[in-house]
XYZ file of C-alpha atoms in Angstrom:
785
model
C -40.399 -145.601 -156.989
C -40.654 -147.363 -153.620
C -37.869 -146.450 -151.247
C -35.891 -149.278 -149.650
C -36.439 -150.161 -146.051
C -33.983 -148.823 -143.541
C -30.869 -150.958 -143.536
C -27.479 -150.860 -141.893
C -24.307 -150.401 -143.955
C -20.737 -151.076 -142.873
C -19.041 -148.114 -141.254
C -18.050 -145.496 -143.771
C -20.144 -146.963 -146.573
C -23.386 -145.540 -148.038
C -26.770 -146.883 -146.945
C -29.266 -148.567 -149.260
C -31.238 -145.295 -149.256
C -28.185 -143.325 -150.360
C -27.448 -145.744 -153.226
C -31.026 -145.605 -154.546
C -31.140 -141.812 -154.130
C -27.933 -141.492 -156.153
C -29.361 -143.636 -158.972
C -32.631 -141.649 -158.938
C -30.822 -138.308 -159.147
C -28.560 -139.262 -162.057
C -29.525 -137.679 -165.401
C -28.854 -140.858 -167.400
C -27.799 -144.451 -166.953
C -25.608 -145.323 -163.977
C -22.826 -147.926 -164.007
C -21.340 -149.588 -160.954
C -18.112 -147.655 -161.465
C -20.106 -144.400 -161.103
C -21.274 -145.510 -157.647
C -17.740 -146.610 -156.711
C -16.353 -143.215 -157.728
C -19.136 -141.200 -156.070
C -18.846 -142.881 -152.653
C -15.121 -143.691 -152.628
C -15.655 -147.469 -152.479
C -12.482 -149.541 -152.834
C -10.963 -152.976 -152.265
C -13.141 -155.582 -150.583
C -15.902 -152.973 -150.253
C -16.712 -153.608 -153.918
C -17.858 -157.134 -152.994
C -20.281 -155.603 -150.496
C -21.538 -153.201 -153.186
C -22.067 -156.008 -155.675
C -24.115 -157.943 -153.132
C -26.156 -154.844 -152.224
C -26.949 -154.049 -155.863
C -28.132 -157.625 -156.378
C -30.451 -157.295 -153.360
C -31.843 -153.991 -154.633
C -32.483 -155.525 -158.029
C -34.232 -158.561 -156.538
C -36.379 -156.218 -154.431
C -37.458 -154.489 -157.640
C -35.893 -151.145 -156.641
C -33.392 -150.967 -159.513
C -32.697 -152.862 -162.704
C -29.315 -153.761 -164.173
C -30.112 -154.899 -167.714
C -27.178 -154.291 -170.101
C -24.935 -153.594 -167.121
C -26.630 -150.315 -166.232
C -28.878 -149.191 -163.409
C -31.848 -146.849 -163.510
C -35.100 -146.056 -161.766
C -38.665 -146.212 -163.103
C -39.805 -143.472 -165.482
C -42.463 -142.951 -168.124
C -45.059 -145.596 -167.256
C -46.618 -145.422 -163.778
C -44.671 -147.343 -161.110
C -47.357 -150.038 -161.069
C -48.991 -151.229 -164.289
C -51.757 -153.695 -165.067
C -50.364 -155.618 -168.030
C -51.213 -158.531 -170.318
C -48.439 -161.046 -170.973
C -48.589 -161.480 -174.739
C -45.676 -163.755 -175.649
C -41.937 -164.340 -175.488
C -38.967 -162.703 -177.173
C -36.166 -164.481 -179.069
C -34.427 -165.270 -175.771
C -37.551 -166.874 -174.304
C -38.241 -163.945 -171.929
C -41.912 -163.142 -171.229
C -43.164 -159.943 -172.860
C -46.136 -157.865 -171.653
C -48.010 -154.743 -172.739
C -50.077 -152.338 -170.575
C -53.739 -153.368 -170.409
C -54.671 -149.654 -170.391
C -52.989 -147.417 -172.957
C -54.471 -144.045 -173.958
C -51.885 -142.741 -176.413
C -52.068 -142.927 -180.196
C -48.537 -144.354 -180.132
C -47.992 -148.102 -179.885
C -48.054 -149.341 -176.258
C -44.549 -150.071 -174.933
C -43.319 -153.596 -174.369
C -42.352 -154.765 -170.880
C -39.943 -157.628 -170.348
C -40.892 -159.708 -167.300
C -38.217 -159.837 -164.601
C -38.864 -163.028 -162.614
C -37.311 -163.187 -159.103
C -34.288 -165.416 -158.653
C -35.639 -166.779 -155.382
C -39.260 -167.737 -154.629
C -41.259 -165.056 -152.851
C -42.929 -165.751 -149.532
C -46.453 -167.034 -149.974
C -45.546 -168.935 -153.143
C -46.616 -166.420 -155.772
C -47.268 -168.489 -158.943
C -45.086 -167.829 -161.972
C -46.934 -165.874 -164.685
C -47.248 -167.190 -168.222
C -48.402 -166.138 -171.674
C -52.041 -165.045 -171.568
C -51.959 -163.958 -167.914
C -52.918 -160.496 -166.699
C -50.690 -159.271 -163.873
C -49.793 -156.281 -161.765
C -46.192 -155.297 -162.504
C -43.811 -152.907 -160.767
C -41.971 -151.400 -163.715
C -38.590 -149.817 -164.337
C -37.353 -148.168 -167.511
C -34.501 -149.874 -169.352
C -31.609 -147.497 -170.068
C -30.753 -148.876 -173.527
C -33.751 -150.635 -175.109
C -32.003 -150.913 -178.507
C -35.331 -151.170 -180.288
C -36.569 -153.901 -177.948
C -38.712 -153.608 -174.810
C -38.338 -150.217 -173.117
C -39.299 -151.451 -169.644
C -38.782 -154.324 -167.266
C -41.548 -155.406 -164.902
C -41.497 -157.407 -161.686
C -44.750 -159.325 -161.013
C -46.668 -158.253 -157.901
C -49.809 -160.319 -158.358
C -51.417 -162.381 -161.103
C -54.957 -161.066 -161.607
C -56.173 -163.779 -163.977
C -56.218 -164.507 -167.662
C -55.962 -161.585 -170.055
C -59.135 -160.670 -171.890
C -58.276 -160.471 -175.601
C -61.814 -159.506 -176.666
C -62.411 -156.886 -179.318
C -65.430 -154.668 -178.707
C -67.537 -152.939 -181.314
C -71.035 -152.028 -182.417
C -72.700 -154.489 -184.776
C -74.082 -152.998 -188.011
C -76.382 -155.423 -189.810
C -76.603 -155.722 -193.594
C -79.896 -156.640 -195.331
C -78.503 -159.815 -196.883
C -77.132 -161.091 -193.572
C -73.942 -160.590 -191.659
C -72.669 -157.048 -191.264
C -69.678 -155.156 -189.969
C -68.200 -153.921 -186.694
C -67.862 -150.257 -185.850
C -64.912 -150.036 -183.434
C -65.180 -148.400 -180.010
C -61.449 -147.642 -179.895
C -60.555 -144.186 -181.194
C -57.184 -145.487 -182.425
C -59.184 -147.546 -184.943
C -60.558 -144.427 -186.645
C -59.771 -144.644 -190.354
C -58.927 -148.350 -190.309
C -60.860 -150.862 -192.348
C -64.008 -152.194 -190.634
C -64.216 -155.813 -189.559
C -66.613 -157.887 -191.615
C -69.142 -160.208 -189.967
C -70.040 -162.979 -192.400
C -73.604 -164.338 -192.609
C -74.133 -166.803 -189.791
C -71.393 -165.289 -187.601
C -73.540 -162.613 -185.947
C -75.104 -164.929 -183.346
C -78.018 -163.202 -181.584
C -76.680 -159.689 -182.184
C -79.064 -157.082 -183.585
C -78.233 -153.883 -185.405
C -76.806 -151.364 -182.930
C -75.822 -153.895 -180.262
C -72.540 -153.657 -178.402
C -70.761 -156.972 -178.977
C -67.548 -158.791 -178.192
C -65.969 -160.417 -181.241
C -63.101 -162.744 -182.011
C -60.985 -161.813 -185.028
C -59.661 -164.423 -187.416
C -57.689 -164.439 -190.636
C -57.629 -167.347 -193.091
C -54.673 -167.262 -195.427
C -51.642 -165.023 -195.458
C -53.160 -162.280 -197.607
C -56.782 -162.615 -196.521
C -58.557 -159.703 -194.885
C -59.521 -160.243 -191.254
C -63.117 -160.985 -190.370
C -64.862 -161.405 -187.045
C -67.353 -163.639 -185.271
C -69.638 -162.346 -182.505
C -68.686 -164.013 -179.216
C -71.104 -162.244 -176.896
C -73.929 -159.727 -177.105
C -73.218 -157.227 -174.329
C -76.264 -154.989 -174.603
C -78.273 -152.594 -176.703
C -77.062 -149.037 -177.227
C -80.589 -147.656 -177.352
C -80.723 -146.816 -173.633
C -79.964 -143.417 -172.128
C -76.863 -144.775 -170.417
C -75.385 -146.411 -173.485
C -72.367 -144.091 -173.704
C -70.952 -145.060 -170.319
C -71.771 -148.715 -171.053
C -69.129 -148.624 -173.786
C -66.434 -147.499 -171.355
C -67.521 -149.952 -168.676
C -67.085 -152.935 -170.994
C -64.016 -151.568 -172.784
C -62.135 -151.181 -169.489
C -63.559 -154.210 -167.716
C -65.063 -152.170 -164.866
C -67.099 -154.407 -162.515
C -70.607 -152.925 -162.503
C -72.941 -155.726 -161.408
C -72.963 -156.671 -157.732
C -72.991 -160.361 -156.903
C -76.047 -161.838 -155.226
C -73.931 -162.486 -152.122
C -72.807 -158.839 -151.913
C -76.369 -157.574 -152.297
C -77.621 -160.029 -149.696
C -74.934 -158.932 -147.244
C -75.849 -155.291 -147.813
C -79.595 -155.904 -147.395
C -78.968 -157.813 -144.171
C -77.207 -154.812 -142.606
C -79.185 -152.910 -139.972
C -78.787 -149.433 -138.446
C -76.322 -149.386 -135.559
C -76.943 -148.202 -132.016
C -74.919 -146.136 -129.557
C -72.845 -148.996 -128.173
C -69.180 -147.989 -127.996
C -69.825 -144.503 -129.410
C -69.721 -140.930 -128.175
C -72.915 -138.942 -128.601
C -72.302 -136.046 -130.997
C -75.908 -135.710 -132.138
C -76.331 -132.217 -130.637
C -73.308 -130.869 -132.520
C -74.637 -129.045 -135.635
C -72.433 -130.748 -138.226
C -73.434 -130.057 -141.836
C -72.634 -131.621 -145.213
C -71.632 -129.440 -148.177
C -71.592 -131.312 -151.493
C -72.481 -130.946 -155.180
C -76.187 -130.300 -155.664
C -76.751 -133.712 -157.290
C -74.762 -135.773 -154.745
C -76.469 -138.826 -153.253
C -73.731 -140.219 -151.013
C -72.704 -137.797 -148.262
C -69.686 -139.175 -146.442
C -68.252 -136.080 -144.701
C -69.692 -133.436 -142.373
C -67.959 -130.429 -140.811
C -68.273 -128.018 -137.882
C -66.116 -125.232 -136.452
C -66.249 -123.262 -133.216
C -64.049 -120.653 -131.574
C -61.643 -122.292 -129.130
C -62.500 -121.096 -125.615
C -59.043 -122.032 -124.287
C -57.365 -118.729 -123.223
C -54.013 -120.216 -124.263
C -55.203 -120.326 -127.896
C -56.535 -116.826 -128.647
C -58.219 -116.644 -132.061
C -57.990 -120.415 -132.474
C -60.683 -122.877 -133.503
C -61.893 -126.368 -132.709
C -62.744 -128.220 -135.919
C -64.864 -131.364 -136.131
C -64.781 -133.562 -139.229
C -67.132 -136.561 -139.129
C -66.791 -139.299 -141.755
C -69.258 -142.101 -142.477
C -68.317 -145.219 -140.494
C -68.255 -147.642 -143.439
C -65.975 -150.031 -141.527
C -68.870 -150.796 -139.172
C -70.811 -152.337 -142.067
C -68.076 -153.627 -144.407
C -66.057 -156.163 -142.427
C -62.689 -157.639 -143.514
C -63.079 -160.875 -145.459
C -66.769 -160.415 -146.259
C -68.320 -160.334 -149.718
C -68.814 -156.552 -149.535
C -65.144 -156.139 -148.660
C -64.044 -158.373 -151.542
C -66.273 -156.435 -153.936
C -65.048 -153.042 -152.725
C -61.411 -154.101 -153.066
C -61.997 -155.389 -156.592
C -63.678 -152.137 -157.660
C -61.211 -149.923 -155.799
C -63.364 -146.828 -156.128
C -66.656 -145.532 -157.420
C -66.610 -144.462 -161.071
C -68.431 -141.252 -161.964
C -69.791 -140.837 -165.479
C -71.869 -137.882 -166.713
C -74.898 -140.179 -167.022
C -74.423 -142.662 -164.150
C -72.335 -143.731 -161.188
C -70.830 -147.191 -160.800
C -70.586 -147.307 -156.990
C -67.958 -149.141 -154.996
C -70.646 -150.351 -152.577
C -74.342 -151.217 -153.061
C -76.857 -148.412 -152.587
C -78.109 -149.927 -149.335
C -74.694 -149.003 -147.891
C -73.578 -146.008 -149.988
C -76.836 -144.047 -150.279
C -78.636 -145.245 -147.160
C -76.958 -146.615 -144.029
C -73.649 -144.755 -144.493
C -74.873 -141.560 -146.148
C -74.886 -138.680 -143.647
C -78.429 -137.606 -144.434
C -79.863 -134.643 -142.502
C -81.738 -135.216 -139.247
C -80.924 -138.957 -139.164
C -78.613 -140.729 -136.716
C -75.482 -141.978 -138.443
C -72.401 -143.769 -137.048
C -69.201 -141.902 -137.868
C -65.465 -141.860 -137.340
C -64.515 -138.312 -136.439
C -61.484 -136.067 -136.041
C -61.498 -133.258 -133.505
C -58.730 -130.822 -134.472
C -57.508 -127.720 -132.661
C -55.834 -125.010 -134.761
C -54.418 -121.626 -133.800
C -55.352 -118.273 -135.294
C -52.937 -118.816 -138.176
C -54.282 -122.255 -139.120
C -51.457 -124.280 -137.555
C -52.607 -127.588 -136.085
C -51.951 -127.825 -132.348
C -53.430 -131.243 -131.600
C -56.064 -133.689 -132.745
C -57.935 -136.764 -131.552
C -59.914 -139.628 -133.126
C -63.443 -140.494 -131.976
C -66.086 -143.072 -132.852
C -69.397 -141.257 -132.602
C -73.075 -141.103 -133.404
C -73.905 -137.870 -135.238
C -76.953 -136.228 -136.741
C -76.421 -133.831 -139.664
C -78.139 -130.483 -139.138
C -78.433 -129.765 -142.885
C -77.490 -130.903 -146.370
C -76.166 -127.935 -148.359
C -74.946 -127.535 -151.920
C -71.743 -125.593 -152.538
C -73.584 -122.765 -154.309
C -76.204 -122.632 -151.542
C -73.639 -122.300 -148.746
C -71.662 -119.697 -150.695
C -74.784 -117.646 -151.417
C -75.581 -117.500 -147.698
C -72.096 -116.204 -146.871
C -72.394 -113.694 -149.726
C -75.583 -112.257 -148.215
C -78.299 -114.337 -149.917
C -79.388 -116.953 -147.362
C -82.472 -119.104 -147.964
C -84.889 -120.834 -145.609
C -82.358 -123.567 -144.810
C -79.145 -121.528 -144.568
C -80.687 -118.501 -142.826
C -80.902 -120.084 -139.363
C -77.432 -121.631 -139.830
C -75.639 -118.471 -140.924
C -74.484 -117.100 -137.561
C -74.067 -120.275 -135.458
C -72.629 -122.604 -138.136
C -71.597 -121.057 -141.457
C -69.747 -117.944 -140.274
C -67.539 -119.901 -137.825
C -66.757 -122.358 -140.632
C -65.637 -119.543 -142.933
C -63.590 -117.912 -140.138
C -61.785 -121.208 -139.527
C -61.275 -121.603 -143.277
C -59.575 -118.170 -143.400
C -57.056 -119.418 -140.813
C -56.489 -122.677 -142.742
C -56.032 -120.693 -145.970
C -53.288 -118.660 -144.302
C -51.480 -121.855 -143.329
C -51.977 -123.271 -146.835
C -50.456 -120.171 -148.435
C -47.401 -120.469 -146.176
C -47.093 -124.161 -147.062
C -47.318 -123.211 -150.755
C -48.731 -126.341 -152.402
C -48.702 -126.624 -156.178
C -51.201 -124.065 -157.500
C -52.168 -125.082 -161.032
C -54.955 -123.094 -162.678
C -56.717 -125.439 -165.100
C -60.498 -124.970 -165.070
C -62.592 -128.135 -165.006
C -65.483 -128.447 -167.431
C -68.814 -129.983 -166.495
C -71.079 -131.697 -169.035
C -74.816 -131.043 -168.764
C -77.011 -133.702 -170.377
C -80.476 -133.427 -171.866
C -83.479 -135.649 -171.169
C -82.153 -138.286 -173.606
C -78.836 -138.581 -171.794
C -76.981 -136.718 -174.537
C -74.767 -133.654 -174.205
C -76.721 -130.413 -173.999
C -73.901 -127.990 -173.215
C -70.523 -127.680 -171.520
C -69.984 -125.221 -168.687
C -67.078 -124.212 -166.454
C -68.492 -124.012 -162.922
C -67.046 -121.201 -160.801
C -64.487 -122.187 -158.187
C -66.055 -121.043 -154.887
C -64.663 -120.540 -151.394
C -67.176 -123.215 -150.345
C -65.236 -125.713 -152.481
C -61.922 -124.596 -151.014
C -63.274 -124.740 -147.452
C -64.270 -128.387 -147.717
C -61.007 -129.167 -149.505
C -58.901 -127.650 -146.696
C -60.908 -129.383 -143.950
C -60.517 -132.738 -145.720
C -56.782 -132.287 -146.344
C -56.222 -131.492 -142.673
C -58.251 -134.530 -141.555
C -56.257 -136.741 -143.932
C -52.977 -135.448 -142.476
C -54.259 -136.166 -138.951
C -55.136 -139.742 -139.943
C -51.637 -140.360 -141.338
C -49.956 -138.820 -138.284
C -52.069 -140.890 -135.877
C -51.181 -144.175 -137.569
C -47.500 -143.295 -137.982
C -47.237 -142.380 -134.320
C -48.793 -145.716 -133.350
C -46.441 -147.641 -135.635
C -49.373 -149.037 -137.606
C -49.104 -150.091 -141.244
C -51.152 -147.751 -143.425
C -51.903 -146.816 -147.007
C -50.333 -143.472 -147.817
C -51.466 -141.292 -150.672
C -48.107 -140.450 -152.213
C -47.066 -138.065 -154.957
C -43.385 -138.163 -155.835
C -41.447 -135.169 -157.103
C -40.921 -134.817 -160.868
C -38.140 -136.915 -162.372
C -34.951 -135.305 -163.649
C -35.939 -136.313 -167.162
C -39.210 -134.388 -166.908
C -37.509 -131.408 -165.283
C -35.038 -131.236 -168.176
C -37.935 -131.270 -170.626
C -39.720 -128.538 -168.684
C -36.547 -126.458 -168.649
C -36.268 -126.669 -172.429
C -39.867 -125.552 -172.887
C -39.464 -122.680 -170.420
C -36.255 -121.543 -172.155
C -38.169 -121.321 -175.435
C -40.350 -118.541 -173.941
C -37.483 -116.808 -172.129
C -37.842 -118.260 -168.621
C -34.923 -120.120 -167.039
C -35.204 -122.854 -164.455
C -32.523 -122.980 -161.747
C -30.062 -125.791 -162.421
C -29.381 -126.602 -158.774
C -31.329 -126.938 -155.563
C -34.234 -129.076 -154.436
C -37.348 -129.226 -156.568
C -40.206 -127.803 -154.519
C -43.773 -126.754 -155.392
C -42.753 -123.131 -154.813
C -40.543 -123.359 -157.908
C -43.516 -124.208 -160.096
C -45.675 -121.583 -158.420
C -43.114 -118.905 -159.287
C -43.195 -120.067 -162.906
C -46.995 -119.938 -162.966
C -46.950 -116.453 -161.435
C -44.581 -115.257 -164.181
C -46.961 -116.306 -166.957
C -50.170 -115.160 -165.241
C -52.045 -112.818 -167.555
C -49.924 -113.718 -170.599
C -50.816 -115.763 -173.678
C -48.587 -118.532 -172.308
C -50.669 -119.069 -169.155
C -52.716 -122.103 -170.236
C -49.802 -123.615 -172.144
C -47.431 -123.434 -169.161
C -50.042 -124.737 -166.736
C -50.464 -127.744 -169.049
C -46.701 -128.301 -169.335
C -46.211 -128.056 -165.571
C -49.037 -130.555 -165.060
C -47.417 -132.987 -167.515
C -44.109 -132.717 -165.681
C -45.651 -134.103 -162.492
C -45.520 -137.710 -161.352
C -48.769 -139.644 -160.936
C -50.213 -139.815 -157.440
C -50.792 -143.348 -156.160
C -51.277 -145.432 -153.037
C -48.420 -147.106 -151.212
C -47.545 -148.546 -147.815
C -44.152 -146.816 -148.197
C -44.114 -143.061 -147.743
C -42.333 -140.528 -149.937
C -44.627 -137.609 -149.083
C -47.084 -135.709 -151.237
C -45.203 -133.328 -153.505
C -48.230 -131.502 -154.924
C -49.701 -130.710 -151.499
C -46.207 -130.140 -150.053
C -46.905 -132.509 -147.163
C -44.547 -135.009 -145.528
C -47.302 -137.532 -144.802
C -50.777 -137.883 -146.217
C -53.451 -140.604 -146.258
C -56.971 -140.744 -147.655
C -59.485 -140.907 -144.810
C -62.480 -138.771 -145.787
C -64.295 -140.787 -148.503
C -64.703 -144.451 -147.455
C -68.005 -144.760 -149.336
C -66.236 -144.310 -152.666
C -62.551 -145.225 -152.062
C -61.231 -148.503 -150.691
C -58.018 -146.849 -149.464
C -60.043 -144.757 -146.997
C -61.738 -147.879 -145.648
C -58.321 -149.428 -144.920
C -57.253 -146.244 -143.078
C -60.493 -146.288 -141.045
C -59.845 -149.863 -139.965
C -56.299 -149.016 -138.927
C -57.550 -146.038 -136.861
C -60.135 -148.249 -135.156
C -57.408 -150.742 -134.260
C -54.829 -148.296 -132.885
C -57.501 -146.305 -131.032
C -59.071 -149.451 -129.532
C -62.422 -148.229 -130.858
C -63.921 -151.624 -131.686
C -63.299 -155.145 -132.934
C -63.874 -154.354 -136.631
C -60.506 -152.756 -137.334
C -57.525 -153.841 -139.404
C -56.743 -157.543 -138.858
C -53.744 -157.995 -136.572
C -51.868 -160.085 -139.135
C -51.940 -157.345 -141.787
C -48.421 -156.678 -143.105
C -46.914 -153.833 -145.073
C -46.389 -156.234 -147.969
C -50.106 -157.044 -148.041
C -50.976 -153.347 -147.987
C -48.582 -152.688 -150.861
C -50.391 -155.352 -152.879
C -53.728 -153.661 -152.136
C -52.164 -150.290 -152.974
C -51.034 -151.574 -156.357
C -54.495 -152.943 -157.181
C -56.448 -149.851 -156.222
C -53.937 -147.516 -157.917
C -54.535 -149.410 -161.168
C -58.312 -149.311 -160.565
C -58.105 -145.547 -160.086
C -56.293 -145.046 -163.400
C -58.808 -147.385 -165.071
C -61.674 -145.256 -163.764
C -60.048 -142.022 -164.934
C -59.537 -143.419 -168.440
C -63.140 -144.656 -168.627
C -64.538 -141.332 -167.429
C -62.401 -139.418 -169.943
C -63.444 -141.667 -172.843
C -67.126 -141.273 -171.981
C -66.782 -137.500 -172.105
C -65.038 -137.818 -175.480
C -67.902 -139.942 -176.856
C -70.596 -137.563 -175.640
C -68.851 -134.582 -177.207
C -68.154 -136.456 -180.466
C -71.846 -137.340 -180.734
C -72.725 -133.704 -179.987
C -70.491 -132.521 -182.851
C -71.378 -135.255 -185.366
C -73.767 -132.881 -187.169
C -71.138 -130.147 -187.432
C -68.852 -131.695 -190.065
C -67.237 -128.866 -192.014
C -67.653 -126.281 -189.266
C -64.634 -124.335 -188.036
C -63.630 -123.890 -184.410
C -61.107 -122.011 -182.304
C -58.834 -124.251 -180.271
C -55.468 -124.782 -178.675
C -52.807 -127.384 -179.386
C -53.044 -129.684 -176.349
C -50.618 -132.401 -177.433
C -47.864 -132.971 -179.974
C -46.731 -136.358 -181.276
C -44.771 -137.595 -184.260
C -48.073 -138.488 -185.934
C -49.696 -135.093 -185.537
C -51.353 -132.601 -183.211
C -54.071 -132.888 -180.607
C -56.262 -129.797 -180.532
C -58.682 -128.900 -177.718
C -61.671 -126.805 -178.733
C -62.231 -123.631 -176.740
C -66.002 -123.908 -176.325
C -66.516 -127.590 -175.444
C -63.068 -128.750 -174.359
C -63.287 -131.520 -176.976
C -59.983 -133.054 -178.060
C -59.407 -134.004 -181.679
C -56.497 -135.031 -183.849
C -54.807 -133.303 -186.781
C -52.674 -135.831 -188.716
C -49.252 -134.436 -189.567
C -49.799 -135.679 -193.134
C -52.539 -133.063 -193.629
C -50.617 -129.980 -192.467
C -49.407 -127.507 -195.075
C -47.245 -128.358 -198.064
C -44.042 -129.465 -196.361
C -42.881 -132.206 -194.018
C -43.251 -131.463 -190.302
C -40.799 -133.181 -187.963
C -41.446 -133.764 -184.275
C -39.216 -131.770 -181.895
C -39.821 -133.513 -178.573
C -37.859 -130.968 -176.535
C -40.020 -128.089 -177.791
C -43.303 -130.047 -177.746
C -43.663 -128.951 -181.355
C -43.897 -129.918 -185.015
C -41.390 -127.971 -187.106
C -41.611 -127.443 -190.875
C -38.616 -128.965 -192.683
C -38.437 -126.190 -195.294
C -39.678 -123.029 -193.592
C -39.031 -123.798 -189.932
C -42.673 -122.995 -189.200
C -43.359 -124.210 -185.643
C -46.623 -125.554 -184.246
C -46.152 -125.860 -180.496
C -48.084 -127.078 -177.498
C -50.316 -124.223 -176.341
C -50.576 -122.411 -179.701
C -54.003 -120.983 -180.550
C -55.259 -122.374 -183.862
C -58.344 -122.557 -186.064
C -59.470 -126.014 -187.176
C -62.164 -127.524 -189.369
C -64.023 -130.649 -188.245
C -63.373 -133.260 -190.932
C -64.697 -136.429 -189.288
C -66.494 -137.498 -186.112
C -66.819 -141.047 -184.798
C -69.160 -140.949 -181.765
C -68.764 -144.629 -180.899
C -64.993 -144.265 -180.658
C -65.173 -140.754 -179.172
C -62.807 -139.570 -181.911
C -62.664 -136.292 -183.832
C -60.415 -135.542 -186.781
C -59.601 -131.943 -187.609
C -57.933 -130.126 -190.471
C -55.690 -127.240 -189.509
C -56.905 -123.996 -191.132
C -54.424 -121.554 -189.624
C -53.468 -119.603 -186.544
C -56.335 -118.388 -184.384
C -57.719 -115.129 -185.737
C -55.485 -115.296 -188.798
C -57.892 -116.883 -191.283
C -56.817 -119.505 -193.792
C -53.136 -120.001 -194.404
C -50.666 -122.260 -196.107
C -51.244 -124.727 -193.264
C -54.627 -125.625 -194.725
C -55.683 -127.437 -197.816
C -54.290 -130.981 -197.869
C -56.583 -133.947 -197.396
C -55.631 -136.972 -195.390
C -53.898 -139.451 -197.608
C -52.435 -136.768 -199.900
C -48.796 -137.366 -200.805
C -46.202 -135.218 -199.119
C -42.478 -135.493 -199.768
C -43.072 -139.169 -200.465
C -44.273 -139.695 -196.908
C -48.049 -139.437 -197.345
C -50.411 -142.120 -196.163
C -53.593 -143.356 -197.735
C -56.779 -143.957 -195.833
C -57.892 -147.472 -194.990
C -60.146 -149.443 -197.328
C -63.129 -151.579 -196.486
C -62.965 -155.288 -197.221
C -63.582 -156.107 -200.855
C -67.285 -156.035 -201.682
C -68.199 -154.495 -198.355
C -67.379 -150.863 -199.091
C -70.151 -150.422 -201.651
C -72.741 -152.078 -199.450
C -71.778 -149.823 -196.547
C -72.137 -146.736 -198.702
C -75.606 -147.802 -199.882
C -76.712 -148.555 -196.351
C -75.491 -145.215 -195.043
C -77.150 -143.344 -197.879
C -80.437 -145.125 -197.299
C -80.410 -144.344 -193.591
C -79.155 -140.786 -194.151
C -77.308 -141.005 -190.844
C -73.609 -140.422 -191.166
C -71.712 -141.985 -188.278
C -74.996 -142.774 -186.526
C -74.156 -144.569 -183.289
C -77.654 -145.819 -182.462
C -77.867 -143.520 -179.468
C -80.983 -141.443 -178.688
C -81.088 -138.295 -180.794
C -80.173 -135.032 -179.123
C -82.922 -132.441 -178.625
C -82.847 -130.030 -181.574
């Protein structure tokens, strides 16, 4: 939640900050009388309080629906939402445009300001898509759970339904949905003549219609989006489903092609400094280079001088240009296993701004002096021309340090690599004293075959080379934030708020269930979580608790208002080191250029904090959009990989628990699938939210987040990226009473039946599938067998 600006309060009365802090720290809803009692407000002071609360509400910092006050929780602070209609009172109602849960997306009631905002922000209406700053309602009473204050209207909502067209011999066909929540629902029928130019296997956008109250819905193809026969078809699904801009305009491409290499004018010459890049082996855009040397100052024994050079994207992407507009709209590059959707055209990202070895490149650099224990003593910002001495992969640099240098790293070992590792040891000491959040959740990497399909899943080792670059970049980001703060410049912070009280209560209940108690008082700090993680290290609860701690955290986002970075345990932090792939970094570069008087291509003088907050909201939403698209693409690749393994059994772990059932993550591939509660055992399982568990109504049998289980793959839908499992029993325990029921079987009168195809269509679908002998074929290239 955004903190209020500093404001004066009458003598003896609490400040705006104190009022908001009190509301944030309360475990439940807060009434005005609670504030009066807490701060000893009396008499005419209550009039002042009433006026202050109204101002806070109009600023979007609190909400007072039903006479209560509360801060935002649950949904992210800023949401991209579609305004879908009005309630019985005529209030506008919206739903999140991105929603990745199997539960129904929550409703948001639009809170329109009582006075017009500066700049004449238009009033949103039904059908609009808008950025909303949301707050949770304390007593939804079955209605909307959130209220949202419009930040910016993005445009009209896109109500399209996406799917893959499946043609039938006699004309028309049906639509295979791309949304995993549609698994098991009846397919949409395409009547003869309604398919347009779509061919079998094409990704299409359709409009859904229903004639008559009891008629089944059918669809008409609105637009043919592309064939799914290409190697990059899987990511194409996510790109269209999430509306990710992936085609550069002619104007943006022309602006990029017109750009020319820059000269030395206005720059320091750092070309003799042996900076190097260390990146993944398959990286094409290299936007950061590093160097370290022993500090020769006798007043800093054992200290180091660090140099971090970052591609000078601001020199090519000017405010107000077509490239700038495109980069802001995209927000960030999106990385799929089979392609990258870049924020900037390749002429900029992979050529002029990529710090390629032995080529002159303009850069914005930080020179940082640290002592022997990794504490920063001072830093300075420079606009330079550099020349990378080498392009190294993480594994290559690590191998050289471990005694296996090659032809490239051999000559660099003594003069470049060993000083870098010595400086990293000092930074690691400072990091350990700072004690940032230390979650241990290994990241899986998907390796694709020649057809663009999943070959295998690996867990790459976490190397000191990775940690070295991470620590150098974190330090440079801190220096950027400190420089701009000191100069009084507006900037985009990267903020990560501390966990809410609601989430801390939930974490405490889970920890109590395994015999670990959380302290009930004191500030919440990362060290608290690190102590918890240390307690479960080496136990069967390790992965489970790491997952629960991760879920207790707030989402990181961008903001012009600072609340610090909880996870890194830093008071101020800004993204500076990746301007090729993140728009936030480009804004920070421009601000540094302005305050350092390093050129005329910095942040425009008229830029306000309000404008930066609007940009922050847009790019925070774009970041979450990218994460969802990347995750769905991985799900589709793995579902296609497992489509031939129907009936096979796997070891897994319960990764999520909802009222509807369990999510299980497979141990070997990391694939997530769903076990409907209706298929578990021979009793009714109720959802215990506090325990993150399903509990048997008769036996008390408990299936909890983190439990090791054995599952059988019952269904795979590659297009939707969905897997359905049947629970066979506890891991290593063989079959049990948990297994045996099919989906749709009755259970205590609460069973559900599977969806049916439209009348007359079901038989034709069965015949077509039998003829093709390709269950759940998604028209993607076949995997190598």
